[in-house]
Amino acid sequence: MNSRERFLAVLAGETPDMVPVVPVLDGYFAPKLIGRRNDDCWADGNCLAEALAAAQRQFDHDGVVAEMGLGPDPDVLGCRVEIEGNQVPLVVETLVEDAGDLAKIPIPDPWRDGKMEPVRRLAEQVGREAAILGSVRSPFEYAATVRGLAGFFADFYRDPEFAHQLIAACLPATLAVGKALVRAGADAIVIKDSFASTSMISPAHYREFAYPAEAEAIAALKETAPVILHICRNSLPILPEMARTGAAALEIDSPVDLEQARQAVDGKVVLKGNIDAVAVMEKGSPADVERAVKVAMAAAKAGGRFILSTGDSIPAGAPLENVAALVEFGRAYGKY
Amino acid sequence: MEGDADQAARLGGEITAADLSADSILSTLSAAMEEVGARYETGEYFIPEMLRSAAAVEAALQVLDPFLFERRADQAGVVVIGTVRGDVHNIGKNIIVSALRAGGYKVYDLGVNVSAAKFAAKVGEVDADLLLLSAFTTSTKQSLLDVISALEAAGLRDRVKVVSGGAAHSPELAREVGVDAFAGDVKSTLAVCRELMGGS
């Protein structure tokens, strides 16, 4: 089995030869591998494609996450973005204030201006050996982005009907970008729904606002490719619902205990996670990585429904040897 | 605390008609915001609920404001606050702003993605007692260092106490960048501010 086959086997419900190792190694960490700064790569998808391919060659992980900077307008639907210094792109001007602005939300044409070209190029370089995971925002996350998070959260109480309309208006964007990613060569789609975390909103609000849009997006996209649902920080109280969205896998962040997560989903869906990206990958040593990998394998490896990953993006400051250790110990302890 | 802004504003109007002291009004609002912070810590409240409560406090304060200044001789302190350059997260900051206003502070909120020069200029202009820096993302360490440098260059560093806070922060980072204190949530921010102002 090569890396890509191993990854796709798990998503198809088959037991692979070993646990795939697919860390969230993206635009935060990869640029330094080709001697570039983060803002170089966030402004230029081809730079990021080159960095991600270099990372895969260096660490030999089983899948590459194609996100940030590789998508259209780095995925923010026409909101004004600034990239300043070596920092993440900032949305400095939102698009939607009230229902009258809903028509302003564009349905992106991701192939316009060659913005999917870097994804295609990445897939061409590494896509035969390693899986490509195309990453797109959920309708809920797009809604929070075009509205501004504080205004969006305030709408839950002030005008819930508007919040629902806004999320519905963002669904076509998620579908358009997701389908474009697959056309460009992605083997799976990661739907990011970071603001739906129960570190931010209540389980009741998740069920009311985020879940229906996730389920709708996944139903439409899984015809094209298997879908992984990513919710960072705490998601334990909502894992049973997340499992019901139709996602092939759930990406679990480090605050969630993997053993409890497995029980919460009753072993029915693949879990991807959840090595602590900061405490272990950035601040820890290779020995810490080894310990964390052993714990994760003990909790979730049995039964074949597990992908070893970091809980969230590997920070720019993480040492190279920790990423190498993640793959090395993932292989060592991941054999079936 | 239940976060109803309209009701808070109406009650605010009623309170202004009654003969309540500014201190008692503010201590009630401040206690309510501390309770909201505590409910967040215990998982009973989430960010939308905190925002709703903060909006209610703001609505009440807007009605009460002129009366509070008539009835209260001294403010708890003068605060300049903002989210540092390179970061546009405003939710935590906005909740802290409401909690500080409810706590009787005069607050100048500079918004998000604020330059070091702008922080330093405002601190000088309003003769701030406290400068609160919000930084959510991990990439904002340099921005914090820049603010400290700007205060030093303007000769203001020993005239203002600097507090940093935000999700990506830790007491260790606060020490590294040279701020006076770190505060991780609503309750500790109010406590740290009280302490730095020489209260108990």
XYZ file of C-alpha atoms in Angstrom:
536
model
C 0.000 0.000 0.000
C 1.320 3.446 -0.782
C 0.429 6.496 1.282
C -2.555 7.501 -0.798
C -4.020 3.992 -0.847
C -3.521 3.667 2.904
C -5.368 6.925 3.576
C -8.228 6.198 1.179
C -8.612 2.647 2.510
C -9.303 3.986 5.998
C -11.896 6.447 4.698
C -13.550 3.606 2.759
C -13.921 1.605 5.975
C -11.139 -0.888 5.218
C -8.289 -1.793 7.547
C -4.988 -0.559 6.073
C -1.502 -2.034 6.552
C -0.769 0.661 9.108
C -2.312 3.807 10.567
C -1.927 6.654 8.038
C -0.026 9.676 9.309
C -1.584 12.895 8.004
C -0.643 15.875 10.184
C -2.182 19.309 9.658
C 1.034 20.530 8.068
C 0.030 23.641 6.151
C 0.916 27.254 5.417
C 2.107 27.910 8.969
C 4.928 25.355 8.996
C 5.762 24.405 5.406
C 7.226 27.685 3.989
C 10.422 27.497 6.040
C 11.276 24.168 4.412
C 11.971 26.005 1.151
C 13.508 29.024 2.852
C 10.464 31.227 2.383
C 8.446 33.320 4.800
C 4.809 32.558 5.617
C 3.564 35.765 4.022
C 5.418 34.909 0.773
C 3.415 31.718 0.538
C 0.117 33.193 1.702
C 0.335 35.733 -1.053
C 1.391 33.175 -3.656
C -0.271 29.778 -3.970
C 2.557 28.413 -6.090
C 5.021 29.130 -3.273
C 2.821 27.197 -0.856
C 2.386 24.329 -3.309
C 6.145 24.076 -3.590
C 6.562 24.202 0.206
C 3.896 21.540 0.824
C 5.431 19.241 -1.776
C 8.876 19.752 -0.224
C 7.431 18.909 3.199
C 5.924 15.690 1.874
C 9.208 14.662 0.268
C 11.087 15.415 3.481
C 8.764 13.789 6.013
C 6.962 11.224 3.842
C 3.597 11.704 5.577
C 0.624 10.022 3.945
C -1.436 13.045 3.001
C -0.959 16.736 2.241
C -3.406 19.407 3.343
C -4.030 21.871 0.521
C -5.381 25.016 2.127
C -4.602 28.651 2.934
C -3.377 30.583 -0.050
C -4.167 27.774 -2.418
C -7.846 28.624 -2.452
C -9.627 31.580 -3.986
C -9.035 35.011 -2.368
C -7.509 32.994 0.346
C -11.018 31.614 0.740
C -12.726 34.704 2.100
C -15.334 35.549 -0.488
C -14.257 39.034 -1.414
C -13.671 40.333 2.114
C -10.697 42.690 2.115
C -7.589 40.911 3.382
C -4.241 42.293 4.455
C -1.050 40.326 4.852
C 1.402 42.298 6.917
C 4.802 41.158 8.048
C 5.267 37.446 8.511
C 1.764 36.999 9.848
C -1.444 35.258 8.915
C -3.760 37.018 6.439
C -6.269 39.216 8.249
C -9.800 39.908 7.111
C -9.901 43.654 7.696
C -13.261 44.455 6.165
C -16.333 42.242 6.351
C -19.043 42.083 3.739
C -22.412 41.662 5.445
C -24.209 43.867 7.985
C -27.844 42.961 7.412
C -30.207 40.965 5.228
C -29.858 43.565 2.473
C -26.205 42.539 2.085
C -26.851 38.831 1.539
C -26.852 39.314 -2.219
C -23.267 40.602 -1.958
C -21.971 37.154 -1.007
C -20.362 35.849 -4.166
C -20.398 32.287 -5.371
C -16.707 31.892 -6.064
C -15.402 30.695 -9.378
C -12.286 28.997 -7.989
C -10.697 28.414 -11.378
C -10.776 32.099 -12.241
C -7.386 33.856 -12.106
C -5.597 30.515 -11.876
C -6.299 30.223 -8.154
C -6.787 26.463 -8.287
C -3.695 26.000 -10.383
C -1.427 25.602 -7.304
C -3.642 22.768 -6.032
C -3.445 21.069 -9.404
C 0.312 21.548 -9.418
C 0.632 20.106 -5.902
C -1.502 17.115 -6.844
C 0.661 16.583 -9.899
C 3.825 16.592 -7.806
C 2.810 14.406 -4.853
C -0.688 13.139 -5.637
C 0.264 9.734 -6.956
C 2.074 8.729 -3.798
C 0.373 10.807 -1.115
C -3.251 11.800 -0.669
C -4.311 15.399 -1.235
C -6.775 16.798 1.310
C -8.512 19.880 -0.083
C -9.592 22.204 2.690
C -12.651 24.461 2.551
C -14.594 26.538 5.057
C -18.036 25.365 6.158
C -21.060 27.572 5.396
C -21.105 28.455 9.125
C -17.449 29.541 9.032
C -17.916 31.491 5.811
C -20.913 33.198 7.436
C -18.825 34.159 10.479
C -16.111 35.473 8.156
C -18.278 37.654 5.926
C -20.341 38.927 8.869
C -17.556 39.250 11.464
C -17.526 36.763 14.325
C -18.890 39.054 17.042
C -21.808 40.241 14.910
C -22.535 36.707 13.781
C -22.622 35.358 17.341
C -24.786 38.300 18.437
C -27.245 37.404 15.668
C -27.945 34.053 17.373
C -29.983 35.973 19.947
C -30.757 39.226 18.175
C -31.932 37.839 14.852
C -31.619 34.067 14.533
C -33.584 34.042 11.292
C -30.974 36.320 9.711
C -28.193 34.027 10.970
C -29.923 31.090 9.285
C -30.327 33.058 6.040
C -26.682 34.079 6.125
C -25.464 30.507 6.615
C -27.737 29.314 3.806
C -26.361 32.049 1.545
C -22.825 30.755 2.168
C -23.565 27.114 1.306
C -22.961 27.576 -2.447
C -19.458 28.904 -1.696
C -18.521 25.810 0.311
C -19.854 23.563 -2.440
C -18.145 25.489 -5.242
C -14.737 25.498 -3.536
C -15.064 21.857 -2.422
C -15.907 20.641 -5.905
C -13.130 22.741 -7.441
C -10.594 21.238 -5.044
C -11.575 17.737 -6.120
C -11.393 18.717 -9.779
C -7.893 20.058 -9.108
C -6.830 16.702 -7.697
C -7.934 16.489 -4.057
C -8.723 12.941 -2.891
C -10.762 14.126 0.077
C -12.354 17.348 1.260
C -11.768 18.768 4.737
C -14.628 21.002 5.829
C -13.307 23.376 8.478
C -15.853 24.520 11.031
C -13.611 26.019 13.691
C -16.146 28.485 15.083
C -18.660 25.678 15.668
C -16.442 24.354 18.465
C -18.026 24.000 21.873
C -15.050 26.001 23.115
C -16.944 28.876 21.470
C -20.652 28.096 21.165
C -23.050 25.937 23.143
C -24.031 22.464 21.953
C -27.569 23.846 21.496
C -26.328 26.563 19.146
C -24.181 24.012 17.309
C -27.280 21.893 16.704
C -29.374 24.871 15.659
C -26.940 26.732 13.383
C -23.834 24.738 12.479
C -24.958 21.130 12.229
C -27.688 21.512 9.573
C -25.324 23.354 7.228
C -22.549 20.802 7.804
C -24.925 17.951 7.013
C -26.205 19.682 3.891
C -22.716 20.497 2.601
C -21.439 16.998 3.310
C -24.436 15.359 1.629
C -23.712 17.363 -1.512
C -19.925 16.977 -1.483
C -19.534 13.340 -0.536
C -20.791 12.408 -3.994
C -17.514 13.913 -5.211
C -15.046 12.757 -2.542
C -15.010 11.563 1.063
C -15.416 14.435 3.533
C -13.533 15.032 6.777
C -15.124 17.414 9.280
C -12.703 19.555 11.276
C -13.778 21.285 14.473
C -10.900 22.472 16.632
C -10.595 22.831 20.415
C -13.377 21.061 22.303
C -15.931 19.040 20.343
C -16.678 16.204 22.757
C -20.279 17.225 23.574
C -21.223 17.357 19.878
C -19.314 14.346 18.530
C -22.436 12.180 18.184
C -24.025 14.848 15.948
C -20.783 15.337 14.013
C -20.783 11.599 13.328
C -24.328 11.904 11.956
C -23.365 14.587 9.406
C -22.286 11.890 6.961
C -18.599 12.773 7.237
C -16.222 9.886 6.553
C -13.893 11.123 9.292
C -13.865 13.626 12.128
C -10.779 15.693 12.892
C -10.365 15.859 16.662
C -8.250 18.491 18.417
C -6.014 17.893 21.414
C -8.404 19.103 24.173
C -10.600 16.067 23.436
C -9.626 12.711 24.920
C -9.386 10.265 21.988
C -10.691 7.327 24.000
C -13.772 9.331 25.002
C -14.159 10.512 21.417
C -14.162 6.961 20.190
C -16.840 6.029 22.689
C -18.886 9.103 21.762
C -19.056 8.080 18.104
C -19.439 4.405 19.004
C -16.540 3.472 16.698
C -18.754 4.203 13.679
C -16.692 6.916 12.056
C -12.978 7.396 11.420
C -11.218 9.697 13.876
C -8.292 11.862 12.796
C -6.203 13.359 15.529
C -5.066 14.620 17.905
C -1.437 15.255 18.896
C -1.195 18.642 20.615
C 0.153 21.023 17.973
C 1.605 23.479 20.491
C 2.472 21.610 23.707
C 3.897 18.566 21.914
C 4.799 19.540 18.334
C 6.080 23.061 19.011
C 7.238 23.009 22.623
C 7.972 19.301 23.097
C 10.847 17.006 22.121
C 10.872 13.917 19.855
C 10.519 11.853 23.054
C 7.354 13.800 23.903
C 6.077 13.137 20.391
C 6.750 9.414 20.855
C 4.833 9.357 24.148
C 1.891 11.229 22.615
C 1.800 8.905 19.585
C 1.726 5.827 21.866
C -1.173 7.280 23.853
C -3.116 8.111 20.674
C -2.542 4.666 19.163
C -3.611 2.954 22.385
C -6.830 4.972 22.387
C -7.882 4.817 18.752
C -5.871 2.420 16.592
C -7.845 -0.768 17.184
C -10.390 -1.507 14.487
C -8.638 0.423 11.740
C -10.676 3.614 11.942
C -7.896 5.975 12.840
C -5.662 8.521 11.101
C -2.793 9.873 13.185
C -2.662 13.645 12.939
C -1.982 16.780 14.864
C -5.051 18.316 16.481
C -4.562 21.530 14.538
C -2.015 23.277 12.315
C 1.626 22.651 13.207
C 2.959 26.062 14.270
C 5.764 27.719 12.314
C 8.077 27.370 15.312
C 7.807 23.582 15.625
C 11.221 21.856 15.276
C 11.719 19.756 12.149
C 12.762 16.737 14.238
C 9.369 16.698 15.983
C 7.555 16.416 12.649
C 9.980 13.684 11.559
C 9.346 11.941 14.904
C 5.584 12.065 14.376
C 5.904 10.128 11.124
C 8.609 7.799 12.453
C 6.710 6.799 15.598
C 3.415 6.767 13.718
C 4.925 4.083 11.487
C 6.570 2.255 14.406
C 3.430 1.993 16.537
C 0.818 2.052 13.786
C 1.193 -1.364 12.147
C -1.847 -3.648 11.984
C -26.653 39.001 33.403
C -29.361 37.398 31.330
C -28.124 39.552 28.496
C -31.273 41.424 27.508
C -30.039 44.777 26.197
C -33.484 46.409 25.901
C -34.403 45.466 29.427
C -31.010 46.586 30.699
C -31.462 49.982 29.067
C -34.976 50.360 30.517
C -33.794 49.407 33.981
C -30.910 51.803 33.534
C -33.467 54.550 32.927
C -35.345 53.600 36.066
C -32.184 53.529 38.131
C -31.274 57.030 37.041
C -34.614 58.202 38.363
C -34.023 56.512 41.690
C -31.565 57.795 44.220
C -28.888 55.114 43.928
C -25.235 55.825 44.348
C -22.920 55.431 41.376
C -20.850 52.968 43.353
C -23.788 50.686 44.013
C -24.874 50.773 40.358
C -21.410 50.016 39.089
C -20.701 47.328 41.635
C -23.916 45.576 40.590
C -22.987 45.710 36.901
C -19.416 44.709 37.642
C -20.537 41.768 39.772
C -22.850 40.705 36.956
C -19.977 40.699 34.450
C -17.772 38.761 36.869
C -20.554 36.209 37.229
C -20.854 36.004 33.428
C -17.096 35.351 33.264
C -17.408 32.682 35.938
C -20.245 30.974 34.057
C -18.029 30.902 30.951
C -15.246 29.271 32.951
C -17.579 26.558 34.194
C -19.009 25.849 30.733
C -22.476 27.182 31.458
C -22.017 30.188 29.181
C -20.330 30.335 25.788
C -19.078 33.249 23.712
C -22.485 34.313 22.290
C -23.869 34.488 25.849
C -20.868 36.545 27.018
C -21.336 38.905 24.094
C -25.021 39.251 24.841
C -24.321 40.088 28.478
C -21.627 42.568 27.499
C -24.056 44.250 25.086
C -26.624 44.511 27.885
C -24.079 46.109 30.217
C -23.086 48.550 27.462
C -26.758 49.431 26.883
C -27.274 50.073 30.591
C -24.069 52.124 30.843
C -25.053 54.246 27.873
C -28.218 55.344 29.659
C -26.499 55.686 32.999
C -23.289 57.354 31.895
C -24.073 61.042 32.566
C -25.620 60.180 35.916
C -22.649 58.078 36.930
C -20.287 60.949 36.308
C -22.489 63.337 38.291
C -22.608 61.002 41.238
C -19.069 59.669 41.240
C -16.104 61.861 41.941
C -13.310 59.501 40.958
C -13.031 56.857 38.340
C -11.465 53.526 39.122
C -8.768 54.357 36.595
C -8.076 55.346 32.993
C -7.549 52.447 30.626
C -6.367 52.285 27.027
C -7.150 48.948 25.381
C -6.841 47.387 21.931
C -5.910 44.293 19.948
C -2.310 44.451 18.776
C -1.076 44.828 15.197
C -1.448 41.654 13.182
C -4.544 40.484 15.017
C -8.192 41.334 14.419
C -9.811 39.277 17.182
C -12.123 41.576 19.080
C -14.539 39.423 21.029
C -12.500 38.881 24.178
C -11.384 42.496 24.151
C -14.944 43.787 23.790
C -16.119 41.699 26.730
C -13.250 43.034 28.837
C -14.137 46.596 27.775
C -17.693 46.138 29.051
C -16.484 44.554 32.270
C -14.041 47.419 32.879
C -16.677 50.063 32.156
C -19.002 48.294 34.542
C -16.118 48.331 37.012
C -16.005 52.133 36.882
C -12.984 52.571 34.614
C -12.798 55.219 31.920
C -11.964 53.095 28.891
C -10.490 54.168 25.549
C -10.946 51.277 23.113
C -8.667 51.631 20.086
C -10.146 48.628 18.255
C -8.168 45.903 16.481
C -4.917 45.659 14.510
C -3.621 48.687 16.447
C -0.074 49.909 15.820
C 2.449 50.335 18.619
C 2.674 54.066 17.825
C -1.089 54.483 18.193
C -1.090 52.768 21.584
C 1.753 54.953 22.821
C 0.160 58.157 21.509
C -3.179 57.416 23.222
C -1.520 56.503 26.519
C 0.250 59.872 26.470
C -2.820 61.808 25.353
C -5.194 60.543 28.058
C -2.520 59.974 30.726
C -3.626 56.348 31.053
C -3.070 54.392 34.241
C -3.350 51.043 32.478
C -2.690 49.756 28.970
C -4.392 46.464 28.117
C -3.128 44.587 25.079
C -5.196 41.822 23.565
C -3.373 39.266 21.439
C -5.138 36.138 20.288
C -2.832 34.633 17.694
C 0.555 33.080 18.389
C 2.254 35.314 15.841
C 1.712 38.517 17.825
C 4.714 38.359 20.163
C 6.628 40.881 18.061
C 3.680 43.270 18.148
C 3.716 43.174 21.958
C 7.450 43.866 21.978
C 6.872 46.781 19.600
C 4.335 48.353 21.972
C 6.759 48.158 24.894
C 9.494 49.742 22.734
C 7.128 52.511 21.596
C 6.204 53.309 25.226
C 9.893 53.422 26.170
C 10.739 55.648 23.216
C 7.954 58.051 24.215
C 9.154 58.093 27.834
C 5.863 56.599 29.015
C 6.869 53.123 30.116
C 7.212 53.988 33.827
C 3.959 55.959 33.826
C 1.633 53.198 32.711
C 1.091 49.603 33.807
C 0.803 47.197 30.884
C -1.336 44.063 30.979
C -1.518 41.480 28.193
C -4.068 38.773 27.638
C -5.660 36.595 24.983
C -6.067 32.996 23.994
C -2.554 32.463 22.673
C -0.971 33.995 25.749
C 0.627 32.741 28.877
C 2.266 34.268 31.946
C 5.605 33.085 30.484
C 5.096 35.037 27.268
C 3.981 38.077 29.249
C 7.251 37.938 31.202
C 9.255 37.461 28.001
C 7.828 40.561 26.347
C 8.132 42.655 29.492
C 4.565 43.587 30.365
C 3.639 44.112 34.011
C 0.964 41.444 34.263
C -0.923 38.759 32.408
C -4.665 38.203 32.628
C -6.381 35.256 31.025
C -10.073 35.920 31.616
C -12.644 38.493 32.739
C -12.288 37.842 36.449
C -8.499 37.879 36.511
C -8.386 40.997 34.315
C -10.558 42.891 36.805
C -8.478 41.564 39.701
C -5.163 42.453 38.029
C -6.395 45.951 37.179
C -7.576 46.526 40.749
C -4.219 45.343 42.062
C -2.202 47.503 39.682
C -4.330 50.510 40.628
C -3.292 49.896 44.241
C -6.581 48.446 45.404
C -7.174 45.093 47.041
